[in-house]
Coordinates of C-alpha atoms and ligand atoms in Angstrom, one line a residue:
X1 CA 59.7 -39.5 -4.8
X2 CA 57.5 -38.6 -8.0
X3 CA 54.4 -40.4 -8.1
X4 CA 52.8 -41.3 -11.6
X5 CA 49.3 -42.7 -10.5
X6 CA 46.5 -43.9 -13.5
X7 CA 42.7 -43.6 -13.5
X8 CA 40.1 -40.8 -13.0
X9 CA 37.3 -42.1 -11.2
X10 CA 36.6 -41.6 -7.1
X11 CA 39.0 -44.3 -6.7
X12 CA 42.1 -42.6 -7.8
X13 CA 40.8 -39.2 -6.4
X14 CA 40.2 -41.3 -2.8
X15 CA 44.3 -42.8 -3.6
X16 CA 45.4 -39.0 -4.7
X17 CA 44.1 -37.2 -1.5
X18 CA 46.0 -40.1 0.4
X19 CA 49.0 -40.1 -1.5
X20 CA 49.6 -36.5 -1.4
X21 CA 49.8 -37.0 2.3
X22 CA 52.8 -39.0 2.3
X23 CA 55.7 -37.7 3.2
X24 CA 57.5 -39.9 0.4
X25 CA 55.7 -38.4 -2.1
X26 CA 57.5 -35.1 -3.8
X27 CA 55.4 -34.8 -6.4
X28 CA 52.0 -36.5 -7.9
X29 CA 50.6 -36.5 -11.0
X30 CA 47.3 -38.3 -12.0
X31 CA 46.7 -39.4 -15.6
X32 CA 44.2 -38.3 -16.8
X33 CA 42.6 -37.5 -13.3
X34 CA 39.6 -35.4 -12.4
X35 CA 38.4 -32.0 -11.0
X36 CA 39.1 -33.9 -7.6
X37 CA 42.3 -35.1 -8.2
X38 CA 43.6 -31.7 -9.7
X39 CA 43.7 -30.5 -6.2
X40 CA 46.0 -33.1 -4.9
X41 CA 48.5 -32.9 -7.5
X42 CA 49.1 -32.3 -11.7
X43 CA 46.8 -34.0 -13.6
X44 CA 48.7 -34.8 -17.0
X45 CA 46.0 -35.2 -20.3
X46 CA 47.2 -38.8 -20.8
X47 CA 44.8 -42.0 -20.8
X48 CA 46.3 -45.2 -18.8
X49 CA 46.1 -47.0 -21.7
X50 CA 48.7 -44.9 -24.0
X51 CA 51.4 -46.6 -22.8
X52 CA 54.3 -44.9 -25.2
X53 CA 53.1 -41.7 -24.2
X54 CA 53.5 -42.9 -20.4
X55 CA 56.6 -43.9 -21.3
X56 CA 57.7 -40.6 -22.6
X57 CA 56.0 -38.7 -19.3
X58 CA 57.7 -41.1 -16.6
X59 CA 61.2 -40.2 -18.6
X60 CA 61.0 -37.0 -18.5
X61 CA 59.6 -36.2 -15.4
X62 CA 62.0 -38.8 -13.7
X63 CA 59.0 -40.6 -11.9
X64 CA 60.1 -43.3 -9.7
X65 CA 56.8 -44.8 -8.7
X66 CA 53.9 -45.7 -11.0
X67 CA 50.4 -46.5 -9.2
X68 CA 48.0 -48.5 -11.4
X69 CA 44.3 -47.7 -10.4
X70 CA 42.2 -49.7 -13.2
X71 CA 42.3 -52.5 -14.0
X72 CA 42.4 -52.7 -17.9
X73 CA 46.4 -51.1 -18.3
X74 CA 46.8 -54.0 -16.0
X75 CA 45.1 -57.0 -17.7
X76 CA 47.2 -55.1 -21.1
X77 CA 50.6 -55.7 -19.7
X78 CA 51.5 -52.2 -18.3
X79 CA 54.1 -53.6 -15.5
X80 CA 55.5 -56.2 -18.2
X81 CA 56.0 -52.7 -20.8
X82 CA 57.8 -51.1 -17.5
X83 CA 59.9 -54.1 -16.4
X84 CA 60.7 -54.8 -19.7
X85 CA 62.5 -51.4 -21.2
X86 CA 65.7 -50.4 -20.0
X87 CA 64.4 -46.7 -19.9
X88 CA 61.7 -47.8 -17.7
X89 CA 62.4 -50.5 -15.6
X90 CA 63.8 -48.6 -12.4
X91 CA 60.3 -47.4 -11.9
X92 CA 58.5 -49.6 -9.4
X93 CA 55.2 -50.4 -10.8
X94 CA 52.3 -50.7 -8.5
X95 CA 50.0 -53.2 -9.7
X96 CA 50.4 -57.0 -11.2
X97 CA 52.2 -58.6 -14.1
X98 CA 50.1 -59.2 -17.1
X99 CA 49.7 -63.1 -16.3
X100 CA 48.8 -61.9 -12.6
X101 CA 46.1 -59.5 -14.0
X102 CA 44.7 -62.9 -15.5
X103 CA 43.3 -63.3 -11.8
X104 CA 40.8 -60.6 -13.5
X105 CA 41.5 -60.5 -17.2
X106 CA 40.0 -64.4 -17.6
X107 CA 37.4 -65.9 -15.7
X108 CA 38.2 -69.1 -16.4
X109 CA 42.2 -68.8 -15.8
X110 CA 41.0 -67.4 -12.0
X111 CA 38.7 -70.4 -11.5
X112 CA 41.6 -72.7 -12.5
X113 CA 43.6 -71.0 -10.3
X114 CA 41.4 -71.3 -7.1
X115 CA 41.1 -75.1 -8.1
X116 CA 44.6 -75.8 -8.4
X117 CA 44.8 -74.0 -5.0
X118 CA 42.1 -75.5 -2.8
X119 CA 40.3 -72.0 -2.6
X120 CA 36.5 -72.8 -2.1
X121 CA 34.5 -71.2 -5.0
X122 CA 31.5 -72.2 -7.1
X123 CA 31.5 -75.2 -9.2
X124 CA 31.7 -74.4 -12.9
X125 CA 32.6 -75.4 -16.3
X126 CA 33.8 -73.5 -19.2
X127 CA 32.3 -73.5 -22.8
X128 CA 33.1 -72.1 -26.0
X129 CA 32.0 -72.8 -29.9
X130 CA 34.2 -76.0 -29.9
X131 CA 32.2 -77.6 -27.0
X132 CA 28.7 -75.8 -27.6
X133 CA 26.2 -78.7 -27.8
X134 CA 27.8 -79.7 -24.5
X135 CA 27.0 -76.6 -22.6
X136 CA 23.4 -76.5 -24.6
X137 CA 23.3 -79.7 -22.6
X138 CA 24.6 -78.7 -19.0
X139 CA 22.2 -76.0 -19.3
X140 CA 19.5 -78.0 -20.1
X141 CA 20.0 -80.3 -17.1
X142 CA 21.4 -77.8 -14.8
X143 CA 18.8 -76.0 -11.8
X144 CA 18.7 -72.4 -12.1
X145 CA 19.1 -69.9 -10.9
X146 CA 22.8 -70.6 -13.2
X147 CA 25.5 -67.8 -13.5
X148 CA 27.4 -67.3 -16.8
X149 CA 30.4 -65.5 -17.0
X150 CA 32.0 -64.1 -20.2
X151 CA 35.8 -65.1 -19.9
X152 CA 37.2 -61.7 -20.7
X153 CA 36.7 -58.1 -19.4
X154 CA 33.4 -56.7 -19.8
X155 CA 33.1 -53.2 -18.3
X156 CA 31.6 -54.7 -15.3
X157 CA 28.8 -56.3 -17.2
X158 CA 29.6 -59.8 -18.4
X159 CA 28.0 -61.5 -15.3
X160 CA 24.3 -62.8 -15.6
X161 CA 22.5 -64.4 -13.6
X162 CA 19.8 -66.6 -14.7
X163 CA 16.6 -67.2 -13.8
X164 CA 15.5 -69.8 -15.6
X165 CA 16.8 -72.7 -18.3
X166 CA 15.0 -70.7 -21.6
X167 CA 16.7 -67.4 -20.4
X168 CA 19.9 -69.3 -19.5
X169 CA 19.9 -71.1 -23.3
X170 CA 19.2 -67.7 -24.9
X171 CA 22.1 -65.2 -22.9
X172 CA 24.6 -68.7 -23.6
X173 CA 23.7 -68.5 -27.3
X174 CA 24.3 -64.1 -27.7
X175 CA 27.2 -64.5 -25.3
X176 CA 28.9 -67.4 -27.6
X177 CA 27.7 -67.7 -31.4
X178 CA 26.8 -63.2 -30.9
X179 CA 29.4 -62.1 -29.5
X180 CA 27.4 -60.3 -27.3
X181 CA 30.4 -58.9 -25.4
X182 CA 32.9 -59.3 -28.3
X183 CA 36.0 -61.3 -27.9
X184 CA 35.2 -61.4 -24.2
X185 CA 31.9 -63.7 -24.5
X186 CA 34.4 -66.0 -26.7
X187 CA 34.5 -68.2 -23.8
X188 CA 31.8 -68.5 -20.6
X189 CA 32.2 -69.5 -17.5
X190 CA 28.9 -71.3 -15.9
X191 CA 28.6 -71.2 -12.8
X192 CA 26.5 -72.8 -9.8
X193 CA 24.3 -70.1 -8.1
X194 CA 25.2 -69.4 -4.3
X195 CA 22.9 -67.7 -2.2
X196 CA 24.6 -65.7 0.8
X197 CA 25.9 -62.3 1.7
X198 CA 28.8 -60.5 -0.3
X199 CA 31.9 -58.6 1.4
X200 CA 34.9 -57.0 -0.5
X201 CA 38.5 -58.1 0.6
X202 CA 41.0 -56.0 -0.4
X203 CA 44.9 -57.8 0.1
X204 CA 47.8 -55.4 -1.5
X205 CA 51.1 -58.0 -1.4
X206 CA 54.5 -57.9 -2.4
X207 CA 54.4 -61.4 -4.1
X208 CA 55.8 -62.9 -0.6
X209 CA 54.4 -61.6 1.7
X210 CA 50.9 -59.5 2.1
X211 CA 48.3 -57.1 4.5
X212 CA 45.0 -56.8 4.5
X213 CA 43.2 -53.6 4.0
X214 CA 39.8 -52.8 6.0
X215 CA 36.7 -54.8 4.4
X216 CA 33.8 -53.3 2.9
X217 CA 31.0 -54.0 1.3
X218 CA 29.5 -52.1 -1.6
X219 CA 25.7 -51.4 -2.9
X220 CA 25.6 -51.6 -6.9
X221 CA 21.8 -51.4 -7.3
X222 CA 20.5 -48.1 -8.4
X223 CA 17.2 -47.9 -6.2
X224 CA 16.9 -47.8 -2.5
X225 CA 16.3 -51.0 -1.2
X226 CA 19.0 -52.8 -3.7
X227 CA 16.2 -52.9 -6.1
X228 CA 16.5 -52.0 -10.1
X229 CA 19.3 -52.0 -12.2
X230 CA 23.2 -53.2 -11.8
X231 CA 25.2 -50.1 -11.3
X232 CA 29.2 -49.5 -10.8
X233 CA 28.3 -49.0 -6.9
X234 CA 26.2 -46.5 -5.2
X235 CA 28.1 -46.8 -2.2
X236 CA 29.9 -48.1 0.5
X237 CA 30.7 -49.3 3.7
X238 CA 33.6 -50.2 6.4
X239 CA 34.0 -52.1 8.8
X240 CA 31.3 -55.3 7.5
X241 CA 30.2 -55.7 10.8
X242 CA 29.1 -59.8 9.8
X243 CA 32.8 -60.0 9.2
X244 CA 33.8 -61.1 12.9
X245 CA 37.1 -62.3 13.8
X246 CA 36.3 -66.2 12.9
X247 CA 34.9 -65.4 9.6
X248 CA 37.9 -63.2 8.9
X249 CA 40.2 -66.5 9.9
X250 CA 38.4 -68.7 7.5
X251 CA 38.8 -66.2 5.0
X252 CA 42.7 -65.7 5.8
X253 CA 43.8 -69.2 5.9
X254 CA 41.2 -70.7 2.8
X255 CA 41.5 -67.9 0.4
X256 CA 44.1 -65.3 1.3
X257 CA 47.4 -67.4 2.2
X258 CA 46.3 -69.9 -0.6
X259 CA 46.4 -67.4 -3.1
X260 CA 49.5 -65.2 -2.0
X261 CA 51.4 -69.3 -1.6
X262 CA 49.7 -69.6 -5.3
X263 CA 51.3 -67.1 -6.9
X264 CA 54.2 -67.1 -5.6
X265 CA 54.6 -71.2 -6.9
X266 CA 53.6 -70.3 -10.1
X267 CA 55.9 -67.6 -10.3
X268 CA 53.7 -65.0 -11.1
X269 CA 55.1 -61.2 -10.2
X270 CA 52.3 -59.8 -8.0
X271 CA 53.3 -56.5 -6.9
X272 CA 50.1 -54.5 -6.2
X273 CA 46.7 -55.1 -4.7
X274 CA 43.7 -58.1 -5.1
X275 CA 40.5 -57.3 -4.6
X276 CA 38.7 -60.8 -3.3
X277 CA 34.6 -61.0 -3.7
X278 CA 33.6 -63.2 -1.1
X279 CA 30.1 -64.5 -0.8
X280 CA 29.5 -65.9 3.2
X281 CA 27.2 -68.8 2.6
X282 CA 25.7 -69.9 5.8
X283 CA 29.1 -69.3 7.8
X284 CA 31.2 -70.2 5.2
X285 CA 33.5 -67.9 2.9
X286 CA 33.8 -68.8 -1.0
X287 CA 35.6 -66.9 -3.6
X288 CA 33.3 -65.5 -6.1
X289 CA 35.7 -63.5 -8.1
X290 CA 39.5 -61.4 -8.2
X291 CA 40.0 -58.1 -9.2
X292 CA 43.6 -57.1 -9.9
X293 CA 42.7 -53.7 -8.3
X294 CA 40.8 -51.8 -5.8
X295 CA 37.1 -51.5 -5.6
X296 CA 35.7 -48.8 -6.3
X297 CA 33.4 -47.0 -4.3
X298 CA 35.1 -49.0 -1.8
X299 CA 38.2 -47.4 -1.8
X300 CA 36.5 -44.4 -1.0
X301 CA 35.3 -45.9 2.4
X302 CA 38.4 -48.3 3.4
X303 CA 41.4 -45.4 1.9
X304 CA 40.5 -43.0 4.9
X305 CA 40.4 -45.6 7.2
X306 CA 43.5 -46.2 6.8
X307 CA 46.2 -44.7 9.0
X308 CA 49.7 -45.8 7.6
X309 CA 51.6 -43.6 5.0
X310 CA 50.3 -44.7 1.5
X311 CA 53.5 -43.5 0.3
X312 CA 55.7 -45.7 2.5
X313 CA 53.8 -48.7 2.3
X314 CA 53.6 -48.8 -1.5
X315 CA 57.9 -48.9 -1.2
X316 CA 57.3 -51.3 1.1
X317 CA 55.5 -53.2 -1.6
X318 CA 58.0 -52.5 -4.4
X319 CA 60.8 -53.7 -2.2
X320 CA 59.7 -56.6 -0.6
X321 CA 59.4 -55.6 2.7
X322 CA 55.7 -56.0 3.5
X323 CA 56.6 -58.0 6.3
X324 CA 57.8 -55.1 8.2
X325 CA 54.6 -53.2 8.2
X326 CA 51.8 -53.4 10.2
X327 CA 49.0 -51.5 9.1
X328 CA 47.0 -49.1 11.9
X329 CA 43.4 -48.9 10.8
X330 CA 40.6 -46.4 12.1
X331 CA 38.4 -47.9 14.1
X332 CA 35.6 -46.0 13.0
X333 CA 32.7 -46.9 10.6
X334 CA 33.3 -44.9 7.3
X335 CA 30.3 -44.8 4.9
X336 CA 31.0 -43.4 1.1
X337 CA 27.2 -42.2 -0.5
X338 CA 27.6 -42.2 -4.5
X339 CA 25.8 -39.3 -6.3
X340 CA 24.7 -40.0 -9.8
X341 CA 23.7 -38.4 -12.8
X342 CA 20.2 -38.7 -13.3
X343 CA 19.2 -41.4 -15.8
X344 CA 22.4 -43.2 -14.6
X345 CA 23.3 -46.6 -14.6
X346 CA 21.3 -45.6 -18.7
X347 CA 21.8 -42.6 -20.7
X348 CA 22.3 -39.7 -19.3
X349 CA 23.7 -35.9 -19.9
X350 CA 27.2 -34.5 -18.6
X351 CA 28.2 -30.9 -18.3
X352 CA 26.2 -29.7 -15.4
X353 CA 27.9 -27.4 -13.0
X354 CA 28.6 -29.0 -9.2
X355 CA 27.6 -26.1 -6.8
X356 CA 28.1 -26.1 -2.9
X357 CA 32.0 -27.5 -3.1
X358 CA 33.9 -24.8 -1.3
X359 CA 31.0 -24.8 1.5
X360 CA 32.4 -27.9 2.8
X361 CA 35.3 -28.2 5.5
X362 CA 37.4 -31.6 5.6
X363 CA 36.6 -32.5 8.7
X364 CA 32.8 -33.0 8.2
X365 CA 33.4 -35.1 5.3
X366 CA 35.4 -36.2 2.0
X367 CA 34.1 -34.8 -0.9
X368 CA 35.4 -37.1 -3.5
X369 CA 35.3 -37.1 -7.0
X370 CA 34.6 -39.5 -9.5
X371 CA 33.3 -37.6 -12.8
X372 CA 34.1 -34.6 -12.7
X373 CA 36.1 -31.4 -14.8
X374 CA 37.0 -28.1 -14.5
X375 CA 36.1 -25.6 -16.8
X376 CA 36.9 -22.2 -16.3
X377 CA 37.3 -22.4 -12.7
X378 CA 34.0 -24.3 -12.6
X379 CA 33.5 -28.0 -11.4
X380 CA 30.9 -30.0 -14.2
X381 CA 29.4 -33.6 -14.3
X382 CA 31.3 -35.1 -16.4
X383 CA 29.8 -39.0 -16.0
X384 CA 27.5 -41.6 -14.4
X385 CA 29.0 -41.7 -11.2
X386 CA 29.6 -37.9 -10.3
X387 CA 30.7 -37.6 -6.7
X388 CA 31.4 -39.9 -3.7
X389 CA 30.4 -38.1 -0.4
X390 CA 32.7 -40.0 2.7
X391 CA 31.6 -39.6 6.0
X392 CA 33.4 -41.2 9.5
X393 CA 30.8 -42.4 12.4
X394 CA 30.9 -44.0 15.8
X395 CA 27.8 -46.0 14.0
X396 CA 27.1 -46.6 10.5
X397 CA 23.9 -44.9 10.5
X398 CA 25.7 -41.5 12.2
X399 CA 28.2 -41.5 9.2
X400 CA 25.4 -41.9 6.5
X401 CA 23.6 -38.9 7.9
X402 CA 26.6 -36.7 7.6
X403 CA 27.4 -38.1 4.1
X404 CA 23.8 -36.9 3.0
X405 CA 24.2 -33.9 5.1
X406 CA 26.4 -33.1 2.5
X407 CA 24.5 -33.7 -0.5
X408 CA 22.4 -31.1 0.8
X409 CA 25.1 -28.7 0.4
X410 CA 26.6 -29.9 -2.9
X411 CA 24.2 -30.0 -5.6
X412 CA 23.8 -30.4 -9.8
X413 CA 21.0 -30.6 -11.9
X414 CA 19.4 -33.9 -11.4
X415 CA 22.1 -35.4 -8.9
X416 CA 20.5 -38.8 -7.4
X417 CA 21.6 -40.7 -4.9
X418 CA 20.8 -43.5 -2.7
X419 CA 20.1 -42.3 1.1
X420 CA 19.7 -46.2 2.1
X421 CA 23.6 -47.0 1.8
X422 CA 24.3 -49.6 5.2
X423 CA 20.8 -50.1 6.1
X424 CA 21.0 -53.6 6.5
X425 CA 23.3 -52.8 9.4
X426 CA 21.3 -49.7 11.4
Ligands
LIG1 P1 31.5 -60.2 -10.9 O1 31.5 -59.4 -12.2 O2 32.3 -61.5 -11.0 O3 31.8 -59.3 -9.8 O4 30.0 -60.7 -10.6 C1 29.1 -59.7 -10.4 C2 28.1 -60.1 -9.3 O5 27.4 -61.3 -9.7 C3 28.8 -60.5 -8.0 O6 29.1 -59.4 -7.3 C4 27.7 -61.3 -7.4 O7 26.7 -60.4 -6.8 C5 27.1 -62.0 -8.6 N1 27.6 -63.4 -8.7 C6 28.7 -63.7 -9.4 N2 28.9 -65.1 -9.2 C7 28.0 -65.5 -8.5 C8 27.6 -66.8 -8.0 N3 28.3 -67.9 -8.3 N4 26.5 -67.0 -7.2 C9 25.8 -65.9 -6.9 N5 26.1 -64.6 -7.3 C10 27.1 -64.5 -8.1
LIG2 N1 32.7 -52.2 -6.5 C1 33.1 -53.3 -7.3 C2 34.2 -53.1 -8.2 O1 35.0 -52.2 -8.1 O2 34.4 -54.0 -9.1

């Protein structure tokens, strides 16, 4: 089978190096890809957003299988464009309908959702210019710390939490009468504050029935210590080790089933993966957000934990025949360090050449990419989140060591990254 997967970060590289691996796959190409992924297959100079010129490649080439890595092709209707053009819709299409990706795509359609479900999440409300002076009010009257949410997609940034009523007033007013995120900040979700420890869930489902990939949780602060700014995540771990079997239940049976039951009774195609952001408050699991997608640097860590053909189990998926597969998972701790460029998650300079690369065997670690190109048989930075270094461990601290082992090896100008990853958990 030809696979056609879309992205370019260390997620798709982490799905690549697994994909090429299957013995379904004949042939891979990543659009647009990166250095990293140019070794696992053809990268094809195509964004996964162009979805004519998609169109025109999957024809073509005759792919059969499509694999959606990011979510915004997603939350734009890329498995409706497939399904619904005679040219295209043999192609099995990895990832959710458009009204699916509305799990990420609109805050406020996922909190509806998990009401109309019985999935414990925050309380909220939802605010736009027609019922301003309202939310002024709620604000006003509301304790703080207070979370507000813009509705729509907001490269990761349309979440703040704040600390107290003025600053609350004054991100509700740039979100709503500014535009401070554009159309997305249209609407805002506000949202009780809950205080507890966060885990990533990552479900992939055929719309019937569903498995559940390894757990991990992911560090997006930029300094050691989770201190200083919000990043796209410095790194990961896998197994959670607070994520015993009981916890995993109440999670399964509150959140998981309900959803999968969900949208299959709203008839919502859902043919791909959900990533679930759980918060464990005191013992208890509520759903802070969906992602139509995997994480990413969690992929990273949970992808090489897993021991199943990728290739198989995404036919699986297109055909309905989840139910069949049982997953076999490493039982080892996997630990993903992210190296950044320096002045990440600000400004910062691309181009720098990646040294140390062919030094490093596969079996001391992962090397994989996030932004990276090639140039003239060189490797160069080519964005804030360069590399992602994953190691395996009997312990988490064992698997950090060799992941920065490796970082002593592979090195650019001004590389930074955070040696702390897991230390609640040594
Ligand atoms: P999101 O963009 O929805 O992933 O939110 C970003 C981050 O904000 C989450 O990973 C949490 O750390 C935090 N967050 C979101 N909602 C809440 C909440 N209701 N209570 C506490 N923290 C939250
Ligand atoms: N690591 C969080 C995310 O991918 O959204």
């Amino acid at each position: 089978m030809k696979i056609l997967l879309l992205g370019s970060g260390g997620r798709e590289h982490a799905l690549a190096w697994k994909l090429s691996q299957s013995t379904h796959c004949s042939q891979l190409f990543i659009a647009p890809g990166n250095a990293g992924t140019a070794g696992c297959g053809t990268n094809v100079d195509i964004l996964p957003t162009q979805f004519e010129e998609l169109k025109k490649f999957c024809v073509e080439q005759a792919v059969e299988m499509v694999v959606v890595g990011p979510e915004e092709p997603l939350v734009k209707g890329i498995y409706d464009f497939f399904a619904e053009d005679e040219n295209l819709r043999n192609i099995a299409v990895i990832g959710p309908s458009k009204e699916g990706a509305r799990l990420e795509g609109s805050k406020a359609f996922a909190k509806s959702f998990m009401l109309r479900h019985g999935i414990p999440t925050a309380a909220y409300k939802e605010f736009d210019l027609d019922n301003y002076e309202q939310g002024v009010a709620y604000l006003q009257a509301h304790p703080t710390p207070i979370v507000l949410k813009a509705d729509g997609l907001a490269a990761g940034k349309g979440v703040i939490i704040c600390q107290n009523p003025v600053e609350a007033m004054a991100e509700f007013e740039l979100m709503i009468q500014q535009s401070k995120f554009g159309d997305a900040s249209k609407k805002v979700v506000v949202e009780e504050f809950l205080t507890g420890i966060e885990v990533s869930l990552f479900v992939l489902t055929d719309g019937l029935h569903y498995v559940m990939l390894p757990e991990a949780k992911d560090y997006k602060r930029i300094g050691v210590g989770d201190k200083g700014l919000n990043t796209g995540g410095m790194g990961a771990v896998s197994p959670v080790p607070f994520v015993d079997k009981p916890f995993m239940k109440k999670i399964i049976t509150r959140i998981v089933e309900p959803t999968i039951r969900g949208l299959a009774e709203e008839n919502i195609n859902y043919k791909g993966f959900i990533f679930l952001g759980v918060i464990k408050v005191k013992d208890e699991p509520y759903l802070i957000e969906y992602n139509c997608r995997l994480g990413d640097p969690e992929t990273e860590a949970v992808i090489p934990r897993l021991r199943n053909d990728l290739g198989a189990l995404l036919i699986a998926v297109s055909q309905q025949r989840l139910s069949d597969v049982k997953l076999e998972i490493d039982p080892r701790d996997t630990v993903t360090i992210v190296a950044v460029s320096k002045g990440y998650p600000g400004e910062y300079e691309k181009g720098f050449e990646i040294e140390g690369l062919d030094m490093i065997r596969e079996d001391d670690a992962i090397v994989f990419h996030a932004g990276t190109r090639l140039e003239d048989g060189k490797t160069l930075t080519n964005g804030g989140r360069v590399l992602a270094i994953t190691s395996f461990g009997k312990t988490i601290s064992q698997a950090v060591e060799k992941s920065k082992a490796i970082l002593e090896i592979v090195q650019s100008e001004g590389m930074y990254y955070r040696g702390d990853i897991g230390y609640e958990f040594y």
